[in-house]
């Protein structure tokens, strides 16, 4: 069963509301490929308009007293097997309070079985340390979506199996398309979102952070 957006990160949201001297440093880590890394029209890396930075800004607006880091460990061109190999040394070392995983676009290169094994290894390693996770289904590109849809389905299933959070970017982009927004209007190039595309991901992520009462 998928985690409940109203309660899964409620303790973290409560932590984010604390004021000095009761507050503490909170770390969110975004792990994945070129999309969270901030690649727009390659080779341009526009970090400040990619969803990790947009999420940081949105959370600071919602929780103005928090001391918050949003740390990006994503690498352009990487798939989840490579991400799993460096998980201990380059991701868990940041002691995240929350971890986002986003590899669906590039995992088409390694296939569903290998991707599932890599995602499962990262999920299990994080859960052993009581780290909360949100899995991100892929943003769309301008090619055929058959294989991408299969990875989105697999990532939803992993979130349900391990009772994790899910930012269903794939579904959010499809909904935008059904409402009349072309994929091209959300892309900076064939496989990278523009700021509007990244903003849809942030909307999915923010569902998991209950706002303080009165906000």
mmCIF file of C-alpha atoms in Angstrom:
data_model
loop_
_atom_site.group_PDB
_atom_site.id
_atom_site.type_symbol
_atom_site.label_atom_id
_atom_site.label_comp_id
_atom_site.label_asym_id
_atom_site.label_seq_id
_atom_site.Cartn_x
_atom_site.Cartn_y
_atom_site.Cartn_z
ATOM 1 C CA UNK A 1 0.000 0.000 0.000
ATOM 2 C CA UNK A 2 1.246 3.464 -0.867
ATOM 3 C CA UNK A 3 2.068 5.697 2.098
ATOM 4 C CA UNK A 4 -0.540 8.276 3.078
ATOM 5 C CA UNK A 5 0.422 11.799 1.877
ATOM 6 C CA UNK A 6 -1.319 13.280 4.910
ATOM 7 C CA UNK A 7 0.770 11.371 7.453
ATOM 8 C CA UNK A 8 3.926 9.899 5.870
ATOM 9 C CA UNK A 9 6.028 13.048 6.232
ATOM 10 C CA UNK A 10 3.987 14.635 9.005
ATOM 11 C CA UNK A 11 6.836 14.203 11.558
ATOM 12 C CA UNK A 12 9.257 15.833 9.116
ATOM 13 C CA UNK A 13 6.820 18.660 8.426
ATOM 14 C CA UNK A 14 6.520 19.156 12.164
ATOM 15 C CA UNK A 15 10.299 19.321 12.385
ATOM 16 C CA UNK A 16 10.290 21.957 9.657
ATOM 17 C CA UNK A 17 7.939 24.170 11.675
ATOM 18 C CA UNK A 18 10.243 24.394 14.705
ATOM 19 C CA UNK A 19 11.908 27.693 15.481
ATOM 20 C CA UNK A 20 15.285 28.516 16.989
ATOM 21 C CA UNK A 21 16.600 27.208 19.341
ATOM 22 C CA UNK A 22 14.490 24.041 18.926
ATOM 23 C CA UNK A 23 15.009 23.659 15.195
ATOM 24 C CA UNK A 24 17.787 21.664 13.549
ATOM 25 C CA UNK A 25 19.356 21.154 10.151
ATOM 26 C CA UNK A 26 17.152 19.082 7.817
ATOM 27 C CA UNK A 27 18.628 17.404 4.732
ATOM 28 C CA UNK A 28 16.679 16.353 1.651
ATOM 29 C CA UNK A 29 18.696 14.469 -0.973
ATOM 30 C CA UNK A 30 17.669 14.261 -4.638
ATOM 31 C CA UNK A 31 19.317 11.240 -6.291
ATOM 32 C CA UNK A 32 19.030 10.376 -9.948
ATOM 33 C CA UNK A 33 19.978 11.312 -13.486
ATOM 34 C CA UNK A 34 20.085 14.469 -15.597
ATOM 35 C CA UNK A 35 16.604 15.751 -14.698
ATOM 36 C CA UNK A 36 17.236 16.338 -10.970
ATOM 37 C CA UNK A 37 20.828 17.266 -11.859
ATOM 38 C CA UNK A 38 19.361 20.288 -13.667
ATOM 39 C CA UNK A 39 20.234 19.628 -17.302
ATOM 40 C CA UNK A 40 18.033 21.652 -19.608
ATOM 41 C CA UNK A 41 19.299 21.991 -23.204
ATOM 42 C CA UNK A 42 22.515 19.998 -22.969
ATOM 43 C CA UNK A 43 25.178 21.001 -22.030
ATOM 44 C CA UNK A 44 23.438 23.791 -20.084
ATOM 45 C CA UNK A 45 22.810 22.934 -16.420
ATOM 46 C CA UNK A 46 20.140 25.283 -15.062
ATOM 47 C CA UNK A 47 20.087 24.139 -11.440
ATOM 48 C CA UNK A 48 18.072 27.092 -10.174
ATOM 49 C CA UNK A 49 15.086 26.232 -12.379
ATOM 50 C CA UNK A 50 15.163 22.461 -11.795
ATOM 51 C CA UNK A 51 12.852 20.773 -9.338
ATOM 52 C CA UNK A 52 15.321 20.311 -6.430
ATOM 53 C CA UNK A 53 15.881 24.062 -6.202
ATOM 54 C CA UNK A 54 12.220 24.863 -6.884
ATOM 55 C CA UNK A 55 11.261 22.432 -4.117
ATOM 56 C CA UNK A 56 13.739 24.104 -1.762
ATOM 57 C CA UNK A 57 12.187 27.495 -2.454
ATOM 58 C CA UNK A 58 8.650 26.194 -2.050
ATOM 59 C CA UNK A 59 9.453 24.497 1.255
ATOM 60 C CA UNK A 60 11.175 27.610 2.580
ATOM 61 C CA UNK A 61 8.051 29.603 1.726
ATOM 62 C CA UNK A 62 5.900 27.049 3.524
ATOM 63 C CA UNK A 63 8.265 26.581 6.477
ATOM 64 C CA UNK A 64 10.143 29.891 6.873
ATOM 65 C CA UNK A 65 11.842 29.008 10.169
ATOM 66 C CA UNK A 66 13.525 25.826 9.015
ATOM 67 C CA UNK A 67 17.234 25.361 8.332
ATOM 68 C CA UNK A 68 17.012 23.224 5.209
ATOM 69 C CA UNK A 69 19.460 21.767 2.727
ATOM 70 C CA UNK A 70 18.309 20.238 -0.556
ATOM 71 C CA UNK A 71 21.317 18.269 -1.738
ATOM 72 C CA UNK A 72 21.605 16.979 -5.318
ATOM 73 C CA UNK A 73 23.576 13.770 -5.868
ATOM 74 C CA UNK A 74 22.275 13.259 -9.407
ATOM 75 C CA UNK A 75 24.561 12.692 -12.412
ATOM 76 C CA UNK A 76 23.597 13.319 -16.034
ATOM 77 C CA UNK A 77 23.428 10.157 -18.121
ATOM 78 C CA UNK A 78 23.351 7.824 -15.139
ATOM 79 C CA UNK A 79 20.961 4.909 -14.627
ATOM 80 C CA UNK A 80 19.942 3.294 -11.346
ATOM 81 C CA UNK A 81 22.600 0.564 -11.298
ATOM 82 C CA UNK A 82 25.315 3.203 -11.292
ATOM 83 C CA UNK A 83 23.368 5.218 -8.730
ATOM 84 C CA UNK A 84 23.116 2.169 -6.488
ATOM 85 C CA UNK A 85 26.858 1.539 -6.671
ATOM 86 C CA UNK A 86 27.662 4.977 -5.250
ATOM 87 C CA UNK A 87 24.693 5.088 -2.886
ATOM 88 C CA UNK A 88 26.565 4.414 0.330
ATOM 89 C CA UNK A 89 29.494 6.723 -0.299
ATOM 90 C CA UNK A 90 27.765 9.653 -2.013
ATOM 91 C CA UNK A 91 24.143 9.636 -0.832
ATOM 92 C CA UNK A 92 23.767 8.116 2.624
ATOM 93 C CA UNK A 93 26.814 10.072 3.783
ATOM 94 C CA UNK A 94 24.581 13.187 3.811
ATOM 95 C CA UNK A 95 22.338 11.610 6.462
ATOM 96 C CA UNK A 96 19.140 12.554 4.642
ATOM 97 C CA UNK A 97 15.880 13.059 6.477
ATOM 98 C CA UNK A 98 14.200 12.467 3.123
ATOM 99 C CA UNK A 99 15.496 10.872 -0.061
ATOM 100 C CA UNK A 100 14.065 11.287 -3.569
ATOM 101 C CA UNK A 101 14.980 8.735 -6.263
ATOM 102 C CA UNK A 102 14.487 9.568 -9.964
ATOM 103 C CA UNK A 103 15.997 7.258 -12.613
ATOM 104 C CA UNK A 104 13.077 6.214 -14.809
ATOM 105 C CA UNK A 105 14.073 7.999 -18.016
ATOM 106 C CA UNK A 106 17.519 6.419 -18.230
ATOM 107 C CA UNK A 107 16.543 3.028 -16.829
ATOM 108 C CA UNK A 108 15.047 2.154 -20.211
ATOM 109 C CA UNK A 109 18.649 1.373 -21.192
ATOM 110 C CA UNK A 110 18.999 -1.395 -18.608
ATOM 111 C CA UNK A 111 15.461 -2.801 -18.628
ATOM 112 C CA UNK A 112 12.859 -3.450 -15.958
ATOM 113 C CA UNK A 113 14.491 -6.378 -14.149
ATOM 114 C CA UNK A 114 17.850 -4.720 -13.600
ATOM 115 C CA UNK A 115 16.209 -1.426 -12.695
ATOM 116 C CA UNK A 116 13.977 -3.090 -10.123
ATOM 117 C CA UNK A 117 16.984 -4.748 -8.487
ATOM 118 C CA UNK A 118 18.884 -1.445 -8.289
ATOM 119 C CA UNK A 119 15.936 0.551 -6.934
ATOM 120 C CA UNK A 120 15.207 -2.189 -4.390
ATOM 121 C CA UNK A 121 18.803 -2.182 -3.170
ATOM 122 C CA UNK A 122 18.722 1.594 -2.632
ATOM 123 C CA UNK A 123 15.314 1.487 -0.950
ATOM 124 C CA UNK A 124 16.367 -1.256 1.439
ATOM 125 C CA UNK A 125 19.622 0.481 2.329
ATOM 126 C CA UNK A 126 17.751 3.694 3.120
ATOM 127 C CA UNK A 127 15.011 1.960 5.104
ATOM 128 C CA UNK A 128 17.630 0.272 7.296
ATOM 129 C CA UNK A 129 18.591 3.776 8.388
ATOM 130 C CA UNK A 130 14.953 4.828 8.868
ATOM 131 C CA UNK A 131 15.188 7.327 6.011
ATOM 132 C CA UNK A 132 11.900 8.376 4.424
ATOM 133 C CA UNK A 133 11.734 8.022 0.644
ATOM 134 C CA UNK A 134 9.725 9.457 -2.204
ATOM 135 C CA UNK A 135 10.073 7.614 -5.503
ATOM 136 C CA UNK A 136 9.677 9.764 -8.613
ATOM 137 C CA UNK A 137 8.167 8.332 -11.770
ATOM 138 C CA UNK A 138 9.773 9.752 -14.921
ATOM 139 C CA UNK A 139 8.979 12.985 -16.634
ATOM 140 C CA UNK A 140 8.028 12.496 -20.270
ATOM 141 C CA UNK A 141 10.158 12.948 -23.367
ATOM 142 C CA UNK A 142 9.036 13.504 -26.948
ATOM 143 C CA UNK A 143 9.510 9.895 -28.026
ATOM 144 C CA UNK A 144 7.377 6.780 -27.726
ATOM 145 C CA UNK A 145 6.097 6.285 -24.177
ATOM 146 C CA UNK A 146 5.599 2.512 -24.142
ATOM 147 C CA UNK A 147 8.789 1.581 -22.280
ATOM 148 C CA UNK A 148 8.677 4.701 -20.139
ATOM 149 C CA UNK A 149 5.152 3.806 -19.026
ATOM 150 C CA UNK A 150 6.362 0.339 -17.977
ATOM 151 C CA UNK A 151 9.007 1.891 -15.735
ATOM 152 C CA UNK A 152 6.460 4.259 -14.233
ATOM 153 C CA UNK A 153 4.235 1.267 -13.417
ATOM 154 C CA UNK A 154 7.172 -0.553 -11.830
ATOM 155 C CA UNK A 155 8.134 2.449 -9.720
ATOM 156 C CA UNK A 156 4.548 2.832 -8.485
ATOM 157 C CA UNK A 157 4.594 -0.853 -7.522
ATOM 158 C CA UNK A 158 7.855 -0.426 -5.605
ATOM 159 C CA UNK A 159 6.383 2.501 -3.671
ATOM 160 C CA UNK A 160 3.370 0.368 -2.782
ATOM 161 C CA UNK A 161 5.429 -2.703 -1.852
ATOM 162 C CA UNK A 162 7.658 -0.734 0.523
ATOM 163 C CA UNK A 163 4.890 1.688 1.650
ATOM 164 C CA UNK A 164 6.778 4.771 0.465
ATOM 165 C CA UNK A 165 5.894 8.169 -0.893
ATOM 166 C CA UNK A 166 5.392 8.598 -4.628
ATOM 167 C CA UNK A 167 5.713 11.694 -6.803
ATOM 168 C CA UNK A 168 3.938 10.512 -9.933
ATOM 169 C CA UNK A 169 5.517 12.902 -12.409
ATOM 170 C CA UNK A 170 4.570 10.648 -15.320
ATOM 171 C CA UNK A 171 0.874 10.788 -14.435
ATOM 172 C CA UNK A 172 1.057 14.526 -13.786
ATOM 173 C CA UNK A 173 2.589 15.166 -17.209
ATOM 174 C CA UNK A 174 0.024 12.900 -18.862
ATOM 175 C CA UNK A 175 -2.751 14.805 -17.129
ATOM 176 C CA UNK A 176 -1.300 18.077 -18.401
ATOM 177 C CA UNK A 177 -1.251 16.624 -21.913
ATOM 178 C CA UNK A 178 -4.884 15.520 -21.591
ATOM 179 C CA UNK A 179 -5.746 19.071 -20.536
ATOM 180 C CA UNK A 180 -4.207 20.449 -23.719
ATOM 181 C CA UNK A 181 -0.566 21.144 -22.829
ATOM 182 C CA UNK A 182 1.770 19.689 -25.416
ATOM 183 C CA UNK A 183 4.813 17.740 -24.291
ATOM 184 C CA UNK A 184 6.982 20.201 -26.191
ATOM 185 C CA UNK A 185 5.651 23.022 -23.997
ATOM 186 C CA UNK A 186 7.119 21.221 -20.964
ATOM 187 C CA UNK A 187 10.487 20.334 -22.515
ATOM 188 C CA UNK A 188 13.716 22.265 -22.998
ATOM 189 C CA UNK A 189 14.954 19.554 -25.373
ATOM 190 C CA UNK A 190 13.800 16.079 -26.364
ATOM 191 C CA UNK A 191 14.343 14.471 -22.958
ATOM 192 C CA UNK A 192 14.787 17.285 -20.416
ATOM 193 C CA UNK A 193 12.018 19.353 -18.825
ATOM 194 C CA UNK A 194 11.954 23.124 -18.904
ATOM 195 C CA UNK A 195 10.965 25.103 -15.822
ATOM 196 C CA UNK A 196 7.264 24.482 -16.456
ATOM 197 C CA UNK A 197 7.928 20.736 -16.580
ATOM 198 C CA UNK A 198 9.966 20.820 -13.388
ATOM 199 C CA UNK A 199 7.189 22.796 -11.708
ATOM 200 C CA UNK A 200 4.783 19.904 -12.292
ATOM 201 C CA UNK A 201 7.188 17.623 -10.402
ATOM 202 C CA UNK A 202 7.302 20.076 -7.504
ATOM 203 C CA UNK A 203 3.515 20.102 -7.349
ATOM 204 C CA UNK A 204 3.587 16.327 -6.929
ATOM 205 C CA UNK A 205 6.258 16.522 -4.236
ATOM 206 C CA UNK A 206 4.542 19.228 -2.206
ATOM 207 C CA UNK A 207 1.515 16.976 -1.651
ATOM 208 C CA UNK A 208 3.685 15.074 0.822
ATOM 209 C CA UNK A 209 4.434 18.053 3.072
ATOM 210 C CA UNK A 210 1.415 19.018 5.200
ATOM 211 C CA UNK A 211 1.373 22.785 5.627
ATOM 212 C CA UNK A 212 1.333 24.237 9.145
ATOM 213 C CA UNK A 213 -2.098 25.112 10.465
ATOM 214 C CA UNK A 214 -3.223 28.463 9.168
ATOM 215 C CA UNK A 215 -0.961 28.422 6.105
#
